[in-house]
Amino acid sequence: MISKSTIDTVYETARVEEVIGDFVVLKRSGTNLKGLSPFSNEKSPSFMVSPVKQIWKDFSSGKGGNAVAFLMEHEHFTYPEAIRYLAKKYNIEIEETEQTDEDREQANEKESMYLVSEFAQKYFHNIMMNTDEGQAIGYSYFKERGFTGNTIKKFGLGYSPEEWDAFSKEALGKGYKLEYLDKTGFTIVREDGRMADRFRGRVMFPIQSMSGRVLGFGGRILGNDKKVAKYLNSPESDIYHKSKVLYGIFHAKQAIAKQDNCYLVEGYTDVIQMHQAGIENVVASSGTALTPDQIRLISRLTKNITVLFDGDAAGLRASVRGIDLILEEGMNVKVCTFPDGDDPDSFAKRTPHDELMAYLNDNAKDFIQFKAGLLMDEAKNDPVKKAGLIRDMVTSIGKIPDRIQREIYVQEVSRIMDISEQVLVSTLSQIVSKEIADAGKQMKEQQKANAMKPVPDDLMPQQERIDILEGLERRIIEILLLYGSTEQDFEDVYIKYDEFGKEYEDTERKTYKVYERIYLNLQEDEIQFTDPVFRDLYKAIIDHYLAHQELNIETFLNTLHPELQYVATDIFMQDEKYVLHEWEEKKQIPVKDKSLSVSAYANEHIIDLRWLLLGKLIQDLKMQVSPEADNMEILMAVNDYNTLVNYLSRKISRLRSQFF
């Protein structure tokens, strides 16, 4: 296990803006940084990072926390994995304490699959570099492709030996379980119990996540057996989802963000050769059809994609369908093709860096120009085919979410195709209307089909309602987190009686720290929060204040369970929400400074909470009244509580006349 001193050093050293900046493009917004949410598909930024508080908040998904919480959410790291990642990033030496058998057994399934994949990468690379078979077959193949030793090492390339079960035997001998060799797809277990290596006799391309974790592999056969697939990928698993992964994203992410552009190619060797040529902002869809999830992965880093196509005309027509998907995600698309017979791999291999850059810049065309050039050759002088081409281009424009961009592209098509804008706008309107109608029809059919199916009770929708009690508890937590250590004068109002029995009010003012006042009031009445999350968070806050007198946000958050971190971070970052959307500047929301009257604000909510809980208690007591029993004690308790409720009601009325 990782020692506490190492964990403390990691927390003290790691900067949340630097950690998140490796995954999300952040731009300055006052004292904070903002960017597009990495957890949802959005067009305007709702993701905020506070370097001062060392926390982040994603307003679109509700997630938030510190640097460790981000890695656990974004990369699905376990807590130890997140600490190890940060230690490696900041060159912090990890001190280990002895791990028990019980600790090892608690490692979850995903972690075990990641460990198997990491072992496989090292094994395949070692076989290629240090065995005769690996050198003669695997290493020589990569050298023939023009890859240098540094490039081979950078991408972790390897070779799986031809032997039937070489890898499986080695992994089992190292203590890795057959269950995880099977689930990751490295080992095929036959019905008779025999094992076979999936990738035997192939050169190996590790496929990594954005953080560098090995998710799966692509393996290329080197023989000419047409009965065997040329490329073989790891099967879908809990850690590898082909449609959500881009080959090379780990090595390309910083260059993509810096260049504000991503080159999209088709294959592994295209990516590697471009990197070796000095162009690192390049990724591949790994031979699969481009998916929305892959496009969104790029959109976290840039809004600009340049698709690099082979010179093969048939391949161009097949690949151009992916452009509409990119447009639907609100991305800017350019297309660059290579001369016939060339692909990014071969062209980059024989072209010096400066010439390669110049070629890409000079030949990258807007998608409209590209489509027009590609399809006009087919249409030639055929009016029907030309009309079909125009409709195809307008259909692509209809995928663009931004209306201004759509209008500009309509003007461009009008110029290129020599057709009036009015006709194009009318056609665009028809296409969009038809798509909306088709979507509505499909939705109705789905609803009708769903109505025919029985819905389990636990899946029946529940009507949302405003939970006043939960709201009060949240606001008291908010007061503690934001203003708990500030000193305020609190006025207490007492109901007294003179010598003639006449009721009068007496007041007394005392100075407390806000957390002291709340703690004493709730402790006095033995009030318990009803929401378990708020109850746990309240205890953690009070314990921190009692120990330190002040609230250090970074230190405090580091002690919390992730579920409590989300709530605390949400409260800390609520004021930043107004800055994020410039609501204050637009005068859309008047933001009051609660610190000007925290004492009244706190008192009001404490009394409201007491009043609400007393009302619930009275109702519970009334439910205990029975015609067959002596209810005197219950009735007396109800009477006492009613007297207290009336007293609190008067205090609420008095306070609200002063508040704000």
PDB file of C-alpha atoms in Angstrom, residues 432-581:
ATOM      1  CA  VAL A 432     -34.260  19.756 -41.618  1.00  0.00           C
ATOM      2  CA  SER A 433     -38.075  19.618 -41.355  1.00  0.00           C
ATOM      3  CA  LYS A 434     -38.111  16.070 -42.693  1.00  0.00           C
ATOM      4  CA  GLU A 435     -35.430  14.987 -40.217  1.00  0.00           C
ATOM      5  CA  ILE A 436     -37.406  16.519 -37.338  1.00  0.00           C
ATOM      6  CA  ALA A 437     -40.595  14.830 -38.529  1.00  0.00           C
ATOM      7  CA  ASP A 438     -38.824  11.479 -38.907  1.00  0.00           C
ATOM      8  CA  ALA A 439     -37.330  11.819 -35.430  1.00  0.00           C
ATOM      9  CA  GLY A 440     -40.764  12.654 -33.995  1.00  0.00           C
ATOM     10  CA  LYS A 441     -42.344   9.687 -35.746  1.00  0.00           C
ATOM     11  CA  GLN A 442     -39.614   7.372 -34.489  1.00  0.00           C
ATOM     12  CA  MET A 443     -40.077   8.689 -30.945  1.00  0.00           C
ATOM     13  CA  LYS A 444     -43.835   8.099 -31.069  1.00  0.00           C
ATOM     14  CA  GLU A 445     -43.318   4.565 -32.343  1.00  0.00           C
ATOM     15  CA  GLN A 446     -40.832   3.931 -29.551  1.00  0.00           C
ATOM     16  CA  GLN A 447     -43.231   5.335 -26.956  1.00  0.00           C
ATOM     17  CA  LYS A 448     -46.014   3.174 -28.339  1.00  0.00           C
ATOM     18  CA  ALA A 449     -43.781   0.100 -28.199  1.00  0.00           C
ATOM     19  CA  ASN A 450     -42.741   0.922 -24.649  1.00  0.00           C
ATOM     20  CA  ALA A 451     -46.375   1.350 -23.628  1.00  0.00           C
ATOM     21  CA  MET A 452     -47.001  -2.272 -24.603  1.00  0.00           C
ATOM     22  CA  LYS A 453     -44.314  -3.488 -22.199  1.00  0.00           C
ATOM     23  CA  PRO A 454     -44.856  -3.898 -18.474  1.00  0.00           C
ATOM     24  CA  VAL A 455     -42.732  -1.439 -16.495  1.00  0.00           C
ATOM     25  CA  PRO A 456     -41.178  -2.717 -13.265  1.00  0.00           C
ATOM     26  CA  ASP A 457     -42.248  -0.811 -10.170  1.00  0.00           C
ATOM     27  CA  ASP A 458     -38.710   0.310  -9.432  1.00  0.00           C
ATOM     28  CA  LEU A 459     -38.434   1.924 -12.879  1.00  0.00           C
ATOM     29  CA  MET A 460     -41.681   3.891 -12.699  1.00  0.00           C
ATOM     30  CA  PRO A 461     -40.938   7.635 -12.911  1.00  0.00           C
ATOM     31  CA  GLN A 462     -41.435   9.602  -9.730  1.00  0.00           C
ATOM     32  CA  GLN A 463     -42.750  13.162  -9.800  1.00  0.00           C
ATOM     33  CA  GLU A 464     -40.056  15.548  -8.702  1.00  0.00           C
ATOM     34  CA  ARG A 465     -40.906  17.672  -5.688  1.00  0.00           C
ATOM     35  CA  ILE A 466     -39.204  20.398  -3.733  1.00  0.00           C
ATOM     36  CA  ASP A 467     -37.860  19.003  -0.500  1.00  0.00           C
ATOM     37  CA  ILE A 468     -37.894  21.939   1.898  1.00  0.00           C
ATOM     38  CA  LEU A 469     -36.114  20.063   4.646  1.00  0.00           C
ATOM     39  CA  GLU A 470     -33.304  18.980   2.331  1.00  0.00           C
ATOM     40  CA  GLY A 471     -32.999  22.564   1.081  1.00  0.00           C
ATOM     41  CA  LEU A 472     -32.639  23.901   4.618  1.00  0.00           C
ATOM     42  CA  GLU A 473     -30.024  21.322   5.516  1.00  0.00           C
ATOM     43  CA  ARG A 474     -28.068  22.139   2.360  1.00  0.00           C
ATOM     44  CA  ARG A 475     -28.145  25.874   3.137  1.00  0.00           C
ATOM     45  CA  ILE A 476     -26.815  25.306   6.642  1.00  0.00           C
ATOM     46  CA  ILE A 477     -23.975  23.237   5.126  1.00  0.00           C
ATOM     47  CA  GLU A 478     -23.398  26.112   2.679  1.00  0.00           C
ATOM     48  CA  ILE A 479     -23.167  28.644   5.526  1.00  0.00           C
ATOM     49  CA  LEU A 480     -20.673  26.454   7.370  1.00  0.00           C
ATOM     50  CA  LEU A 481     -18.462  25.948   4.326  1.00  0.00           C
ATOM     51  CA  LEU A 482     -18.486  29.532   3.061  1.00  0.00           C
ATOM     52  CA  TYR A 483     -18.698  31.586   6.252  1.00  0.00           C
ATOM     53  CA  GLY A 484     -18.080  29.166   9.140  1.00  0.00           C
ATOM     54  CA  SER A 485     -14.897  30.815  10.454  1.00  0.00           C
ATOM     55  CA  THR A 486     -16.128  34.438  10.243  1.00  0.00           C
ATOM     56  CA  GLU A 487     -17.058  36.201  13.478  1.00  0.00           C
ATOM     57  CA  GLN A 488     -20.540  37.695  13.662  1.00  0.00           C
ATOM     58  CA  ASP A 489     -22.732  39.381  16.264  1.00  0.00           C
ATOM     59  CA  PHE A 490     -25.780  37.224  16.884  1.00  0.00           C
ATOM     60  CA  GLU A 491     -28.917  38.609  18.504  1.00  0.00           C
ATOM     61  CA  ASP A 492     -30.966  36.274  20.644  1.00  0.00           C
ATOM     62  CA  VAL A 493     -34.592  37.107  21.331  1.00  0.00           C
ATOM     63  CA  TYR A 494     -36.107  35.801  24.554  1.00  0.00           C
ATOM     64  CA  ILE A 495     -39.785  35.784  25.514  1.00  0.00           C
ATOM     65  CA  LYS A 496     -40.102  36.828  29.167  1.00  0.00           C
ATOM     66  CA  TYR A 497     -42.902  37.711  31.549  1.00  0.00           C
ATOM     67  CA  ASP A 498     -43.058  40.632  33.990  1.00  0.00           C
ATOM     68  CA  GLU A 499     -44.351  40.488  37.564  1.00  0.00           C
ATOM     69  CA  PHE A 500     -47.906  40.853  36.290  1.00  0.00           C
ATOM     70  CA  GLY A 501     -47.550  37.940  33.878  1.00  0.00           C
ATOM     71  CA  LYS A 502     -47.417  40.153  30.801  1.00  0.00           C
ATOM     72  CA  GLU A 503     -45.273  38.833  27.959  1.00  0.00           C
ATOM     73  CA  TYR A 504     -42.366  40.911  26.637  1.00  0.00           C
ATOM     74  CA  GLU A 505     -39.258  40.443  24.479  1.00  0.00           C
ATOM     75  CA  ASP A 506     -35.699  40.759  25.715  1.00  0.00           C
ATOM     76  CA  THR A 507     -32.639  40.727  23.433  1.00  0.00           C
ATOM     77  CA  GLU A 508     -28.995  39.854  23.967  1.00  0.00           C
ATOM     78  CA  ARG A 509     -26.097  40.190  21.503  1.00  0.00           C
ATOM     79  CA  LYS A 510     -23.012  37.971  21.595  1.00  0.00           C
ATOM     80  CA  THR A 511     -20.081  37.433  19.204  1.00  0.00           C
ATOM     81  CA  TYR A 512     -19.547  33.917  17.879  1.00  0.00           C
ATOM     82  CA  LYS A 513     -17.784  32.310  14.990  1.00  0.00           C
ATOM     83  CA  VAL A 514     -20.559  31.188  12.675  1.00  0.00           C
ATOM     84  CA  TYR A 515     -19.719  27.488  13.018  1.00  0.00           C
ATOM     85  CA  GLU A 516     -19.819  27.818  16.835  1.00  0.00           C
ATOM     86  CA  ARG A 517     -23.259  29.370  16.724  1.00  0.00           C
ATOM     87  CA  ILE A 518     -24.688  26.688  14.437  1.00  0.00           C
ATOM     88  CA  TYR A 519     -23.038  23.876  16.382  1.00  0.00           C
ATOM     89  CA  LEU A 520     -24.297  25.130  19.763  1.00  0.00           C
ATOM     90  CA  ASN A 521     -27.849  25.670  18.509  1.00  0.00           C
ATOM     91  CA  LEU A 522     -28.179  22.269  16.881  1.00  0.00           C
ATOM     92  CA  GLN A 523     -26.378  20.540  19.754  1.00  0.00           C
ATOM     93  CA  GLU A 524     -28.678  22.179  22.291  1.00  0.00           C
ATOM     94  CA  ASP A 525     -31.807  20.814  20.614  1.00  0.00           C
ATOM     95  CA  GLU A 526     -30.116  17.523  19.651  1.00  0.00           C
ATOM     96  CA  ILE A 527     -31.133  18.150  16.038  1.00  0.00           C
ATOM     97  CA  GLN A 528     -30.021  15.505  13.541  1.00  0.00           C
ATOM     98  CA  PHE A 529     -29.842  16.100   9.785  1.00  0.00           C
ATOM     99  CA  THR A 530     -32.291  13.838   7.989  1.00  0.00           C
ATOM    100  CA  ASP A 531     -30.303  13.510   4.747  1.00  0.00           C
ATOM    101  CA  PRO A 532     -27.463  10.977   5.329  1.00  0.00           C
ATOM    102  CA  VAL A 533     -25.039  12.802   3.010  1.00  0.00           C
ATOM    103  CA  PHE A 534     -25.635  16.155   4.715  1.00  0.00           C
ATOM    104  CA  ARG A 535     -25.429  14.459   8.109  1.00  0.00           C
ATOM    105  CA  ASP A 536     -21.993  12.978   7.309  1.00  0.00           C
ATOM    106  CA  LEU A 537     -20.800  16.217   5.726  1.00  0.00           C
ATOM    107  CA  TYR A 538     -22.000  18.273   8.723  1.00  0.00           C
ATOM    108  CA  LYS A 539     -20.035  16.024  11.091  1.00  0.00           C
ATOM    109  CA  ALA A 540     -16.894  16.268   8.925  1.00  0.00           C
ATOM    110  CA  ILE A 541     -17.151  20.083   8.791  1.00  0.00           C
ATOM    111  CA  ILE A 542     -17.689  20.500  12.524  1.00  0.00           C
ATOM    112  CA  ASP A 543     -14.846  18.072  13.343  1.00  0.00           C
ATOM    113  CA  HIS A 544     -12.539  20.071  11.045  1.00  0.00           C
ATOM    114  CA  TYR A 545     -13.495  23.403  12.634  1.00  0.00           C
ATOM    115  CA  LEU A 546     -13.166  22.072  16.173  1.00  0.00           C
ATOM    116  CA  ALA A 547      -9.666  20.805  15.337  1.00  0.00           C
ATOM    117  CA  HIS A 548      -8.382  23.742  13.256  1.00  0.00           C
ATOM    118  CA  GLN A 549     -10.675  26.745  13.937  1.00  0.00           C
ATOM    119  CA  GLU A 550     -10.423  27.584  10.212  1.00  0.00           C
ATOM    120  CA  LEU A 551     -11.420  25.722   7.045  1.00  0.00           C
ATOM    121  CA  ASN A 552      -8.600  25.029   4.615  1.00  0.00           C
ATOM    122  CA  ILE A 553     -10.524  24.024   1.510  1.00  0.00           C
ATOM    123  CA  GLU A 554      -7.832  21.859  -0.087  1.00  0.00           C
ATOM    124  CA  THR A 555      -6.965  20.029   3.149  1.00  0.00           C
ATOM    125  CA  PHE A 556     -10.608  19.542   4.056  1.00  0.00           C
ATOM    126  CA  LEU A 557     -11.658  18.165   0.651  1.00  0.00           C
ATOM    127  CA  ASN A 558      -8.789  15.689   0.672  1.00  0.00           C
ATOM    128  CA  THR A 559     -10.296  14.022   3.761  1.00  0.00           C
ATOM    129  CA  LEU A 560     -13.743  13.507   2.240  1.00  0.00           C
ATOM    130  CA  HIS A 561     -15.335  10.529   0.526  1.00  0.00           C
ATOM    131  CA  PRO A 562     -15.959  11.318  -3.192  1.00  0.00           C
ATOM    132  CA  GLU A 563     -19.744  11.540  -2.639  1.00  0.00           C
ATOM    133  CA  LEU A 564     -19.234  14.209   0.025  1.00  0.00           C
ATOM    134  CA  GLN A 565     -16.630  15.928  -2.160  1.00  0.00           C
ATOM    135  CA  TYR A 566     -19.224  16.441  -4.904  1.00  0.00           C
ATOM    136  CA  VAL A 567     -21.616  18.225  -2.537  1.00  0.00           C
ATOM    137  CA  ALA A 568     -18.901  20.381  -0.942  1.00  0.00           C
ATOM    138  CA  THR A 569     -17.371  21.311  -4.296  1.00  0.00           C
ATOM    139  CA  ASP A 570     -20.781  22.204  -5.691  1.00  0.00           C
ATOM    140  CA  ILE A 571     -21.294  24.668  -2.835  1.00  0.00           C
ATOM    141  CA  PHE A 572     -17.798  26.149  -3.112  1.00  0.00           C
ATOM    142  CA  MET A 573     -18.211  26.675  -6.860  1.00  0.00           C
ATOM    143  CA  GLN A 574     -21.795  27.986  -6.995  1.00  0.00           C
ATOM    144  CA  ASP A 575     -20.662  31.608  -7.048  1.00  0.00           C
ATOM    145  CA  GLU A 576     -18.323  30.757  -9.940  1.00  0.00           C
ATOM    146  CA  LYS A 577     -21.362  29.598 -11.903  1.00  0.00           C
ATOM    147  CA  TYR A 578     -22.478  33.188 -12.268  1.00  0.00           C
ATOM    148  CA  VAL A 579     -19.037  34.225 -13.479  1.00  0.00           C
ATOM    149  CA  LEU A 580     -18.912  31.265 -15.888  1.00  0.00           C
ATOM    150  CA  HIS A 581     -22.024  32.379 -17.742  1.00  0.00           C
TER     151      HIS A 581
END
